[in-house]
Amino acid sequence: MILFHSPLSPFVRKVMIVLHETGQRERVSLQGVNISPVNGDAQLNQENPIGKIPALRLDDGSVLHDSRVICEYLDSQHVGLPLVPREGSMRWRRLTLASQADAIMDAAVATRYETFLRPADKQWDGWVEAQGEKIRRGLANLEQEHLAEIISGFDIASIGVACALGYLDLRQPAFAWRALYPGLATWFAQVSQRPSMLATAPVA
């Protein structure tokens, strides 16, 4: 299998952590791509018409895209404990928390694009503030309502939250989320020592 890959993408990191956690890292080769909203990659566009990463080319030549789809596929390909519950109310609960983590990452990536790629005289301060509010609401909800669920095991929901927090550290260090969400901070310090987290830690 081939993973279209950028090591700084939090969505790629999520897939990479799943590969490590499920013992499948050696099954996948990495193909680096350097893309932005205004600069695509020709080969990636052929494999994935919307031109986004991650995308995973399977051995039969078919291509999966969107980190949620890829993670669920990989989770179906190993014999250990599932990272995504297979059925019942727990499945929908964990997938919903994983979706919330994805939304935090989406807002953080959108902020990065607005403040780093757009010329300063064209940046929309209201847009940036709205993305920051999404992040704050999402993290506050995780801290206040779901912390026990997040720390109960390292599954698809916890992996997503860890990737979101790691991306904030990478791209928005001034956000200073640890002071606002001490429960998440304590948990993140612990899970950051997992081999899968260490192996995928982004370096700017």
PDB file of N, CA and C in Angstrom, residues 13-14 16-22 154 159 162-163 191-201:
ATOM      1  N   ARG A  13      -1.103  12.327  10.293  1.00  0.00           N
ATOM      2  CA  ARG A  13      -0.573  11.772  11.540  1.00  0.00           C
ATOM      3  C   ARG A  13      -1.556  10.780  12.160  1.00  0.00           C
ATOM      4  N   LYS A  14      -2.821  11.083  12.103  1.00  0.00           N
ATOM      5  CA  LYS A  14      -3.829  10.177  12.656  1.00  0.00           C
ATOM      6  C   LYS A  14      -3.733   8.802  11.985  1.00  0.00           C
ATOM      7  N   MET A  16      -1.101   7.587  10.449  1.00  0.00           N
ATOM      8  CA  MET A  16       0.178   6.981  10.811  1.00  0.00           C
ATOM      9  C   MET A  16       0.123   6.362  12.207  1.00  0.00           C
ATOM     10  N   ILE A  17      -0.538   7.020  13.132  1.00  0.00           N
ATOM     11  CA  ILE A  17      -0.665   6.458  14.479  1.00  0.00           C
ATOM     12  C   ILE A  17      -1.462   5.158  14.437  1.00  0.00           C
ATOM     13  N   VAL A  18      -2.527   5.136  13.659  1.00  0.00           N
ATOM     14  CA  VAL A  18      -3.299   3.903  13.522  1.00  0.00           C
ATOM     15  C   VAL A  18      -2.432   2.790  12.947  1.00  0.00           C
ATOM     16  N   LEU A  19      -1.610   3.098  11.953  1.00  0.00           N
ATOM     17  CA  LEU A  19      -0.707   2.091  11.399  1.00  0.00           C
ATOM     18  C   LEU A  19       0.221   1.531  12.475  1.00  0.00           C
ATOM     19  N   HIS A  20       0.793   2.415  13.271  1.00  0.00           N
ATOM     20  CA  HIS A  20       1.688   1.956  14.344  1.00  0.00           C
ATOM     21  C   HIS A  20       0.937   1.143  15.385  1.00  0.00           C
ATOM     22  N   GLU A  21      -0.213   1.645  15.809  1.00  0.00           N
ATOM     23  CA  GLU A  21      -0.954   0.990  16.888  1.00  0.00           C
ATOM     24  C   GLU A  21      -1.479  -0.387  16.479  1.00  0.00           C
ATOM     25  N   THR A  22      -1.722  -0.583  15.196  1.00  0.00           N
ATOM     26  CA  THR A  22      -2.254  -1.857  14.726  1.00  0.00           C
ATOM     27  C   THR A  22      -1.182  -2.760  14.131  1.00  0.00           C
ATOM     28  N   PHE A 154      -6.796   4.185  24.327  1.00  0.00           N
ATOM     29  CA  PHE A 154      -6.231   4.891  23.178  1.00  0.00           C
ATOM     30  C   PHE A 154      -6.837   4.309  21.905  1.00  0.00           C
ATOM     31  N   ILE A 159      -7.026   9.048  19.714  1.00  0.00           N
ATOM     32  CA  ILE A 159      -6.003   9.350  18.710  1.00  0.00           C
ATOM     33  C   ILE A 159      -6.305  10.684  18.042  1.00  0.00           C
ATOM     34  N   ALA A 162      -5.516  13.560  20.424  1.00  0.00           N
ATOM     35  CA  ALA A 162      -4.065  13.726  20.560  1.00  0.00           C
ATOM     36  C   ALA A 162      -3.479  14.428  19.338  1.00  0.00           C
ATOM     37  N   CYS A 163      -3.959  14.079  18.139  1.00  0.00           N
ATOM     38  CA  CYS A 163      -3.465  14.738  16.930  1.00  0.00           C
ATOM     39  C   CYS A 163      -3.867  16.212  16.890  1.00  0.00           C
ATOM     40  N   VAL A 191       0.144  10.381  27.020  1.00  0.00           N
ATOM     41  CA  VAL A 191       0.044   9.622  25.771  1.00  0.00           C
ATOM     42  C   VAL A 191       1.114  10.035  24.769  1.00  0.00           C
ATOM     43  N   SER A 192       1.691  11.214  24.947  1.00  0.00           N
ATOM     44  CA  SER A 192       2.748  11.643  24.037  1.00  0.00           C
ATOM     45  C   SER A 192       3.980  10.755  24.129  1.00  0.00           C
ATOM     46  N   GLN A 193       4.062   9.944  25.178  1.00  0.00           N
ATOM     47  CA  GLN A 193       5.196   9.033  25.332  1.00  0.00           C
ATOM     48  C   GLN A 193       4.942   7.669  24.693  1.00  0.00           C
ATOM     49  N   ARG A 194       3.763   7.446  24.150  1.00  0.00           N
ATOM     50  CA  ARG A 194       3.517   6.197  23.441  1.00  0.00           C
ATOM     51  C   ARG A 194       4.427   6.108  22.224  1.00  0.00           C
ATOM     52  N   PRO A 195       4.915   4.918  21.894  1.00  0.00           N
ATOM     53  CA  PRO A 195       5.782   4.787  20.717  1.00  0.00           C
ATOM     54  C   PRO A 195       5.164   5.340  19.438  1.00  0.00           C
ATOM     55  N   SER A 196       3.857   5.141  19.255  1.00  0.00           N
ATOM     56  CA  SER A 196       3.207   5.639  18.038  1.00  0.00           C
ATOM     57  C   SER A 196       3.199   7.150  17.977  1.00  0.00           C
ATOM     58  N   MET A 197       3.056   7.795  19.120  1.00  0.00           N
ATOM     59  CA  MET A 197       3.072   9.257  19.172  1.00  0.00           C
ATOM     60  C   MET A 197       4.486   9.793  18.955  1.00  0.00           C
ATOM     61  N   LEU A 198       5.451   9.168  19.569  1.00  0.00           N
ATOM     62  CA  LEU A 198       6.852   9.599  19.398  1.00  0.00           C
ATOM     63  C   LEU A 198       7.288   9.427  17.957  1.00  0.00           C
ATOM     64  N   ALA A 199       6.908   8.319  17.334  1.00  0.00           N
ATOM     65  CA  ALA A 199       7.326   8.038  15.968  1.00  0.00           C
ATOM     66  C   ALA A 199       6.717   8.994  14.949  1.00  0.00           C
ATOM     67  N   THR A 200       5.585   9.602  15.290  1.00  0.00           N
ATOM     68  CA  THR A 200       4.873  10.460  14.341  1.00  0.00           C
ATOM     69  C   THR A 200       4.905  11.931  14.731  1.00  0.00           C
ATOM     70  N   ALA A 201       5.669  12.278  15.755  1.00  0.00           N
ATOM     71  CA  ALA A 201       5.693  13.666  16.231  1.00  0.00           C
ATOM     72  C   ALA A 201       6.161  14.601  15.122  1.00  0.00           C
TER      73      ALA A 201
END
